């Protein structure tokens, strides 16, 4: 089973700061998904990256897929309190539809 | 359009008791998945239904867990008898059946809010 390592585990920053969180694997990803989960809710898909070197932007969020498709990063510019949540990366395992998740990065943005 | 719903939102039971969790997928979604997050661990896959058929149940921990999806609509996950290590948050997700040629990577799974199970 592919293992997804996320770092950092916890991150607490002030409003307006920039941050980057990471997702790494020893195996090549077929594709990589980023989710955000808020307390009492399920994960919500933010983006899917498929091609090595791919960069996708979603407002102040920038997602990058490593050239070798073994790592990915999520960069948030000018973080806001509404960005607070658990950020998860996940990937379909072995050609199946079951997702393998990382443990997540818990982000807190303080006003 | 209603999202994935799960019931109950919380359940507290004693070791040895039985609990049944329910998931109602998004209407028209033939794929239904169950996942679990145990405290301190990552979310882990339990099983996958396509309509009423179990496509993949490789993640089911043991035979104390029984999942059903009669009629291919809602699904139930029964734990009998419950053990302490079964505590965690159980998520259900659903997705459309992929069209031929549609990359697996774009088969978005929509998650419910989860059921938090506590076994004392």
XYZ file of C-alpha atoms in Angstrom:
231
model
C 0.000 0.000 0.000
C 1.318 3.401 -0.991
C 2.061 5.654 1.971
C 1.490 9.396 1.789
C 3.520 11.516 4.184
C 2.250 15.005 4.899
C 4.187 17.793 6.552
C 4.000 19.683 8.704
C 1.461 17.919 10.872
C 0.353 21.189 12.494
C 0.741 24.769 11.365
C -0.414 27.893 13.152
C 0.089 31.238 11.439
C -1.205 34.813 11.468
C -3.633 36.190 8.956
C -1.835 37.506 5.909
C 1.101 35.118 6.040
C 2.011 32.688 3.298
C 2.443 28.970 3.862
C 3.278 25.750 2.081
C 2.328 22.207 3.034
C 3.696 19.066 1.478
C 2.666 15.576 0.477
C 5.285 12.990 -0.374
C 5.427 9.338 -1.324
C 8.132 6.824 -2.074
C 6.009 5.615 -4.988
C 4.834 7.389 -8.095
C 1.325 8.801 -7.875
C -1.115 8.019 -10.659
C -2.794 11.243 -9.645
C -2.976 13.303 -6.478
C -5.940 14.964 -4.871
C -6.009 17.681 -2.239
C -8.948 17.928 0.152
C -9.908 20.302 2.922
C -11.850 19.088 5.906
C -13.542 21.289 8.481
C -14.706 20.121 11.914
C -17.869 18.041 11.756
C -17.707 17.711 8.002
C -16.258 15.302 5.495
C -13.319 16.041 3.197
C -14.099 18.326 0.268
C -12.094 18.005 -2.917
C -10.065 21.085 -3.817
C -8.114 19.903 -6.833
C -6.777 16.898 -8.716
C -3.319 16.977 -10.294
C -2.342 14.385 -12.842
C 0.642 15.473 -14.934
C 4.187 15.757 -13.564
C 5.127 19.411 -13.137
C 1.503 20.500 -13.259
C 0.520 23.695 -11.434
C -3.079 24.548 -10.640
C -4.408 27.667 -8.985
C -7.587 28.085 -7.032
C -7.840 31.720 -5.924
C -5.080 32.104 -3.298
C -4.210 28.401 -3.349
C -1.510 27.061 -5.665
C -1.073 23.314 -6.107
C 2.043 21.845 -7.632
C 2.742 18.277 -8.702
C 6.382 17.209 -8.724
C 8.024 16.371 -12.024
C 8.487 12.775 -10.936
C 4.906 12.610 -9.599
C 6.134 11.517 -6.146
C 5.442 14.748 -4.318
C 3.036 17.636 -4.266
C 2.715 20.937 -2.485
C -0.061 23.331 -1.583
C 0.855 26.995 -1.200
C -1.551 29.513 0.311
C -0.920 33.204 -0.219
C -2.109 35.747 2.328
C -3.856 33.195 4.504
C -7.207 34.094 6.007
C -9.025 32.669 9.045
C -11.429 30.984 6.643
C -8.527 28.847 5.401
C -8.394 27.112 8.770
C -8.924 23.381 8.457
C -7.349 19.990 7.873
C -5.654 19.673 4.498
C -5.438 16.137 3.191
C -3.741 14.650 0.182
C -5.002 11.404 -1.331
C -4.335 9.199 -4.286
C -6.195 6.322 -5.952
C -4.404 3.089 -5.124
C -3.177 0.675 -7.728
C -5.640 1.440 -10.478
C -8.590 0.949 -8.154
C -11.056 3.547 -6.979
C -10.110 3.351 -3.312
C -8.279 6.384 -2.059
C -5.170 6.311 0.108
C -4.928 9.356 2.355
C -2.161 11.128 4.208
C -2.688 12.039 7.859
C -3.161 15.662 6.961
C -1.867 19.077 7.950
C -3.971 20.900 10.506
C -3.828 24.600 9.639
C -4.919 27.358 11.990
C -4.965 30.926 10.730
C -5.268 33.400 13.566
C -6.910 36.789 12.974
C -29.031 18.827 -4.714
C -28.571 17.048 -1.396
C -25.099 15.794 -0.577
C -24.109 12.548 1.067
C -25.841 12.147 4.402
C -24.928 9.918 7.293
C -26.807 8.861 10.384
C -26.254 9.085 13.255
C -23.731 11.885 13.575
C -22.516 10.464 16.876
C -22.904 7.110 18.569
C -21.641 6.062 21.968
C -21.963 2.382 22.804
C -20.411 -0.115 25.150
C -18.044 -2.844 24.157
C -19.959 -5.868 22.956
C -22.974 -3.946 21.716
C -24.104 -3.624 18.122
C -24.203 -0.413 16.113
C -25.531 0.249 12.643
C -24.408 3.252 10.636
C -26.335 4.488 7.656
C -25.253 6.339 4.533
C -27.442 7.922 1.889
C -25.389 8.707 -1.217
C -26.053 11.467 -3.706
C -28.990 10.485 -5.880
C -27.848 8.737 -9.036
C -24.418 7.812 -7.705
C -23.859 4.114 -8.212
C -20.498 4.058 -6.407
C -20.579 4.090 -2.625
C -17.536 3.866 -0.408
C -16.948 3.488 3.322
C -13.829 4.871 4.985
C -12.734 5.112 8.612
C -10.444 7.396 10.526
C -9.109 6.106 13.802
C -7.661 8.736 16.135
C -4.129 9.649 15.198
C -4.246 7.714 11.957
C -5.065 8.513 8.364
C -8.440 7.952 6.736
C -8.519 4.345 5.525
C -10.651 2.647 2.927
C -13.070 -0.033 4.081
C -15.108 -1.055 1.056
C -16.656 -0.052 -2.254
C -20.103 -0.831 -3.652
C -21.165 -0.485 -7.238
C -24.930 -0.403 -6.983
C -25.763 -3.293 -4.659
C -22.609 -5.306 -5.374
C -19.443 -5.245 -3.289
C -16.708 -4.269 -5.710
C -13.880 -4.234 -3.175
C -14.036 -5.072 0.515
C -10.313 -5.440 1.049
C -10.263 -2.796 3.771
C -12.821 -4.388 6.076
C -10.984 -5.064 9.357
C -12.649 -8.369 10.300
C -15.903 -10.276 10.210
C -17.444 -8.125 12.930
C -18.107 -5.578 10.209
C -20.963 -6.136 7.772
C -21.869 -3.704 5.020
C -24.988 -3.908 2.922
C -26.541 -1.898 0.148
C -29.842 -3.535 -0.624
C -31.475 -2.091 -3.729
C -28.386 -0.121 -4.565
C -29.489 3.025 -2.762
C -28.541 3.640 0.855
C -25.971 1.548 2.669
C -25.577 0.326 6.218
C -22.449 -0.652 8.084
C -23.029 -2.838 11.109
C -20.447 -3.535 13.755
C -21.269 -6.549 15.911
C -19.966 -6.934 18.542
C -18.188 -3.605 18.849
C -14.696 -3.464 20.324
C -12.767 -0.527 21.768
C -10.522 -0.290 18.708
C -13.562 0.294 16.487
C -13.839 3.839 17.802
C -13.300 6.475 15.173
C -15.048 8.491 12.505
C -16.722 6.530 9.732
C -17.079 8.366 6.441
C -19.214 7.453 3.497
C -18.561 8.764 0.008
C -20.277 8.399 -3.328
C -19.413 8.996 -6.953
C -20.826 8.544 -10.397
C -19.890 5.551 -12.471
C -17.021 6.528 -14.727
C -17.769 6.799 -18.406
C -15.647 4.738 -20.745
C -12.362 6.523 -21.290
C -12.871 8.809 -18.298
C -9.641 8.844 -16.315
C -9.824 7.289 -12.895
C -8.225 10.406 -11.483
C -11.277 12.467 -12.307
C -13.767 10.243 -10.551
C -14.552 12.672 -7.727
C -15.775 11.141 -4.513
C -18.167 13.235 -2.439
C -17.903 12.642 1.271
C -20.546 12.726 3.958
C -20.004 14.437 7.317
C -19.120 11.168 9.030
C -20.405 9.264 12.035
C -18.278 9.517 15.149
C -18.375 6.158 16.926
C -17.169 5.841 20.482
C -16.934 2.386 22.035
C -16.536 2.415 25.825
